[in-house]
Short mmCIF file of C-alpha atoms in Angstrom, two decimals:
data_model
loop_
_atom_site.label_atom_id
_atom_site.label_comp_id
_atom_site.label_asym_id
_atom_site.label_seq_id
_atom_site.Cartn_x
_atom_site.Cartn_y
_atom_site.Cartn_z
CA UNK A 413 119.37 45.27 79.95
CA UNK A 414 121.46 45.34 76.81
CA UNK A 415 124.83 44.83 78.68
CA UNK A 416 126.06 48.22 77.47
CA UNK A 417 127.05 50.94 79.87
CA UNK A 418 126.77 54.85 79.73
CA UNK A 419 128.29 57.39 81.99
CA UNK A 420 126.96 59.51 83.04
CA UNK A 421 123.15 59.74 82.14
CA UNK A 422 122.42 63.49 82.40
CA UNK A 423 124.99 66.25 81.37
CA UNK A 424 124.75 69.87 82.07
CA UNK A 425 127.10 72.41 80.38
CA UNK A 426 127.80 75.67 78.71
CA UNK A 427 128.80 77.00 75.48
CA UNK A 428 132.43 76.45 74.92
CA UNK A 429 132.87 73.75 77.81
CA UNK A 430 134.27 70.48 76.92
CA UNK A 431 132.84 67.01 78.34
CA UNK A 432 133.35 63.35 77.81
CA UNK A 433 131.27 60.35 77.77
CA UNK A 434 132.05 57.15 78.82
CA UNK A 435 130.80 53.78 77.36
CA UNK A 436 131.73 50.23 78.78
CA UNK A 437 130.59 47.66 75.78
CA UNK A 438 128.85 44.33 76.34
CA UNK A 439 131.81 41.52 77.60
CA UNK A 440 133.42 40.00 74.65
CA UNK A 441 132.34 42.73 72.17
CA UNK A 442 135.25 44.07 70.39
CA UNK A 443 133.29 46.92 68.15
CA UNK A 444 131.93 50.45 70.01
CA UNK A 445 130.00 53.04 67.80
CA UNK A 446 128.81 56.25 69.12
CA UNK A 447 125.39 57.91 67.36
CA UNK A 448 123.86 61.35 67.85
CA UNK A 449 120.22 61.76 68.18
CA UNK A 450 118.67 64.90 68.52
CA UNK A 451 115.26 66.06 69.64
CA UNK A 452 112.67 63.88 67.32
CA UNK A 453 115.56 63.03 64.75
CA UNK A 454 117.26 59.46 63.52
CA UNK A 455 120.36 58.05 64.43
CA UNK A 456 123.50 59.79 63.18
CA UNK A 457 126.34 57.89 62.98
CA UNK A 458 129.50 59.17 64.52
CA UNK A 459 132.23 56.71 64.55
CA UNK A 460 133.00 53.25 65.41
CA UNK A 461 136.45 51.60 66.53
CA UNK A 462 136.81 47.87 66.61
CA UNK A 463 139.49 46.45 69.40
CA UNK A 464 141.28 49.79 70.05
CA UNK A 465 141.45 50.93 66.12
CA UNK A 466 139.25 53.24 64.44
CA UNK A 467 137.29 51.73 61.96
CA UNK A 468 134.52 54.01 60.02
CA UNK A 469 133.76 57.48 60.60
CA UNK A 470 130.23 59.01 60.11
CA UNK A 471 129.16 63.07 60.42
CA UNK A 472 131.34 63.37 63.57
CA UNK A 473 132.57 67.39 63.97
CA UNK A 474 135.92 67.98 63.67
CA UNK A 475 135.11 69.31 67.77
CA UNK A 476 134.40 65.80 68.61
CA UNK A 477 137.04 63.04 68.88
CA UNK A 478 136.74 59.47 70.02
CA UNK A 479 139.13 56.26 71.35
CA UNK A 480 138.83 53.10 72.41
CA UNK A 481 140.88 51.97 75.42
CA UNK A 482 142.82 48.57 75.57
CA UNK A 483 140.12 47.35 78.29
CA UNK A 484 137.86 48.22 75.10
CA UNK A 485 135.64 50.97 76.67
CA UNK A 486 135.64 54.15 75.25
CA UNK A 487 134.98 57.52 75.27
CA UNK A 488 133.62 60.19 73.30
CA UNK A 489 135.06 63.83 74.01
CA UNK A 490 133.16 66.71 73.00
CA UNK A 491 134.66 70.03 72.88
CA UNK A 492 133.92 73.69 72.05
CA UNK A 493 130.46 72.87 72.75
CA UNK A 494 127.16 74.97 70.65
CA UNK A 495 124.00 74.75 71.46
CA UNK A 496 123.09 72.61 68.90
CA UNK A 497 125.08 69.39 70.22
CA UNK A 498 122.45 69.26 72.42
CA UNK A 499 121.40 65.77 72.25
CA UNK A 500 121.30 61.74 73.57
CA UNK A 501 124.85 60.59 73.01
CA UNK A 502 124.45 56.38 72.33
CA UNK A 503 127.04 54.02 72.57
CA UNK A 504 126.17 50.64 71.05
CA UNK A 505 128.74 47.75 70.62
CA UNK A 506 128.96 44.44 68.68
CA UNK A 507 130.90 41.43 69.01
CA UNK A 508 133.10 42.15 65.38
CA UNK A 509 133.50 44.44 62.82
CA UNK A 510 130.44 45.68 61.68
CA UNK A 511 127.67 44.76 60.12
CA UNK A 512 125.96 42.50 63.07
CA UNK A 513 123.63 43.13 65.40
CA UNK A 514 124.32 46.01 67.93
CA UNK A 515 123.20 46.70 71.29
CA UNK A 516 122.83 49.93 72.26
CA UNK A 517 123.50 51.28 75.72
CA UNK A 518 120.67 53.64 77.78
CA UNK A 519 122.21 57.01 75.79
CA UNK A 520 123.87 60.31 77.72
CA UNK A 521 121.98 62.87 77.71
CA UNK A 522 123.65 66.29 76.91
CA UNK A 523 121.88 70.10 77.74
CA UNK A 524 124.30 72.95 76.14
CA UNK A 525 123.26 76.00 77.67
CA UNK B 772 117.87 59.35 47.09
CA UNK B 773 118.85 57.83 50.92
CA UNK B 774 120.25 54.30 50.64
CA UNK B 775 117.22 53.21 53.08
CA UNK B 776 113.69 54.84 53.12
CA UNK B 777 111.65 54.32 55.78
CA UNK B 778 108.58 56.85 56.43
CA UNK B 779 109.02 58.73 59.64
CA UNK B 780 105.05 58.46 60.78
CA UNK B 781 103.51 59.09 62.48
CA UNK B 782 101.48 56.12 62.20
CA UNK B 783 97.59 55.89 64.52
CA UNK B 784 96.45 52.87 64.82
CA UNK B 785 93.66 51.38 67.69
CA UNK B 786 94.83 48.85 69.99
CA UNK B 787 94.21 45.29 68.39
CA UNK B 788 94.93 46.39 65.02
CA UNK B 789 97.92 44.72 62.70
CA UNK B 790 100.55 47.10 62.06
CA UNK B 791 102.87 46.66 58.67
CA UNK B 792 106.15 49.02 59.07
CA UNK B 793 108.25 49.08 56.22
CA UNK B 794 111.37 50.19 54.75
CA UNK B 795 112.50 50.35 50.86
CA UNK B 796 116.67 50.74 50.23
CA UNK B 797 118.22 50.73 47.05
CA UNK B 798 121.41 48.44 47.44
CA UNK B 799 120.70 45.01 45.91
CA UNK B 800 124.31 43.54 48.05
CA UNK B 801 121.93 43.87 51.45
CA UNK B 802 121.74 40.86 53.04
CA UNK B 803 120.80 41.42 56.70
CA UNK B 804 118.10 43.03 57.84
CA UNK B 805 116.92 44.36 61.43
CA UNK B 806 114.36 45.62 63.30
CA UNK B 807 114.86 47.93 66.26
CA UNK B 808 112.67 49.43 68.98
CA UNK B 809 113.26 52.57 70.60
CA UNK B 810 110.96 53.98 73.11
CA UNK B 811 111.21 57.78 74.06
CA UNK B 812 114.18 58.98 75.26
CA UNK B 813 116.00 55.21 75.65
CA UNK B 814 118.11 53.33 73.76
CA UNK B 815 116.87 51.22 70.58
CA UNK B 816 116.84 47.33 71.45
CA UNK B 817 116.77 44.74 68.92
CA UNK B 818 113.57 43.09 67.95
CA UNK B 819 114.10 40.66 65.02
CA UNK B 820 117.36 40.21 62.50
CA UNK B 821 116.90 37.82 59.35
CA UNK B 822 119.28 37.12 56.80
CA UNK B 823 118.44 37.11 53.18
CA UNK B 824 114.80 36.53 51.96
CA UNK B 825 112.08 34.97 53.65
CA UNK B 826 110.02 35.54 56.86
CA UNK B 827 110.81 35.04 60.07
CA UNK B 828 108.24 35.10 63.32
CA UNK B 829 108.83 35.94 66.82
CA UNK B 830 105.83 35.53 69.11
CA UNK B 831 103.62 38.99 68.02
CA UNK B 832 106.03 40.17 65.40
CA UNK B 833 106.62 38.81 61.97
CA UNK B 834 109.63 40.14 59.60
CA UNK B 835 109.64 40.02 56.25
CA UNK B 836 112.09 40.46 53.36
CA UNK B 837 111.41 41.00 49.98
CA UNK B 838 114.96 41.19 47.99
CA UNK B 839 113.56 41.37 44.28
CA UNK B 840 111.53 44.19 45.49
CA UNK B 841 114.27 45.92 48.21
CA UNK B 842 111.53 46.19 50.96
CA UNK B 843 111.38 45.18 54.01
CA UNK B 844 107.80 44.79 56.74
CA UNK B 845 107.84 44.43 60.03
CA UNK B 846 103.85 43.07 61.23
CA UNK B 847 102.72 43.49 64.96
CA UNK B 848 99.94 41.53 65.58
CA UNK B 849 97.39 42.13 68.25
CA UNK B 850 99.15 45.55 68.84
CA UNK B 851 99.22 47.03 72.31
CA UNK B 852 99.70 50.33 73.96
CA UNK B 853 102.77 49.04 75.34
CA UNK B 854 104.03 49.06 71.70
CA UNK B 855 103.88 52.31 70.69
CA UNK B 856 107.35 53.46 70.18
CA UNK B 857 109.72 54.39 67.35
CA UNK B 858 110.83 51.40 64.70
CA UNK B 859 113.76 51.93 63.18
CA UNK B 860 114.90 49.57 60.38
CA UNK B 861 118.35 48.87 59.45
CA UNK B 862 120.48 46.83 57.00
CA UNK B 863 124.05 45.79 55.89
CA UNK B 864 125.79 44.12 53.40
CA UNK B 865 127.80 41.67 55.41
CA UNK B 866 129.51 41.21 58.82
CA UNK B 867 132.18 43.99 57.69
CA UNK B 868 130.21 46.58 56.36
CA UNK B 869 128.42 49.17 58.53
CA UNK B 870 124.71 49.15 59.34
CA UNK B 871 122.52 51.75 57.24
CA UNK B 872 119.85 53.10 59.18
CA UNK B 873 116.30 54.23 58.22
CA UNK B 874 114.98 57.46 59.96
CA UNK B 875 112.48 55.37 62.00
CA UNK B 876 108.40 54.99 61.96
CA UNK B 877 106.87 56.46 64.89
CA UNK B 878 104.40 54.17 65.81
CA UNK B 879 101.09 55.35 68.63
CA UNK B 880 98.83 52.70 69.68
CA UNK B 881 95.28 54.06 71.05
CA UNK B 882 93.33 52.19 73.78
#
């Protein structure tokens, strides 16, 4: 158990819906990145925020948006959803900025239908 | 040309066998390196992290950094079933720089 929490696990939706994802990092970590992983495909890097602040932005959609909340979980809102955002959703977090070792949480999984 | 190259598999081997994963990148500044395990479906969990050069060894699994050559190995020893899985490498160039990822080996152990 990594310490990093994901709600929820499985996620359901349409075309067009919007949902959000919910991440809890590991206690004391002050960085949370979200990734993208599709069927059989690598990480993608979304975006990461570091105590509340966004920090670096990957290949996030313009549809998807992100924050980090003072209690330092965060959430990752995904709207006008397509098909092809089908995907796990992780949230990993790390004690600083970047560049150290991140644990990754048990991933979201999202069905578009 | 990606920053870090790591060839997506996948990669047969019989149980008992050493594996050697590896990774090339291109940026000489890299100076820590990770190893990551994901099995199907889950999340990826760390398995080694080394700084610089040099090798470091963690029961079965042996890292290994190569900086004049920009490569990276990871060696399982004795490999299992149980370690068949997806490695993903993945470097940075200090504590405030993001992690670059490699696409990930995927890795099948036979009985």
């Amino acid at each position: 158990d990594s310490g990093v929490t994901q709600t929820p696990k499985h996620l359901i939706t349409a075309t067009g819906q919007r949902v959000t994802l919910r991440c809890s990092p590991r206690s004391g970590d002050l960085s949370v990145y979200w990734y993208q992983q599709s069927l059989d495909q690598g990480l993608q890097f979304l975006i990461q925020y570091y105590n509340g602040e966004e920090r670096a932005k990957g290949n996030i959609l313009e549809r998807f948006s992100a924050q980090q909340f003072p209690d330092l979980h965060s959430e990752l809102n995904l709207s006008s959803l397509e098909l092809g955002d089908s995907a796990l959703y992780f949230c990993a977090s790390s004690a600083r900025r970047g560049g150290e070792t991140q644990y990754f949480g048990p991933g979201t999984r999202l069905l578009v239908l | 040309q990606k920053e870090v190259e790591q060839d997506p598999g996948p990669l047969s081997v019989p149980e008992g066998a050493i594996v050697s994963l590896n990774c090339t990148y291109s940026n000489s500044a890299f100076q820590y390196f990770m190893w990551y395990r994901q099995y199907s479906r889950k999340g990826p969990e760390l398995l080694m992290y080394t700084y610089s050069s040099g090798n470091k060894e963690d029961g079965r699994f042996t890292a290994q950094v190569d900086k004049s050559s920009k490569y990276i190995s990871l060696f399982i020893r004795d490999s299992q079933p149980s370690d068949s899985a997806t490695y993903l490498c993945a470097m940075s160039e200090n504590s405030n720089y993001q992690l670059i990822w490699g696409a990930g080996t995927k890795l099948i152990i036979k009985p």
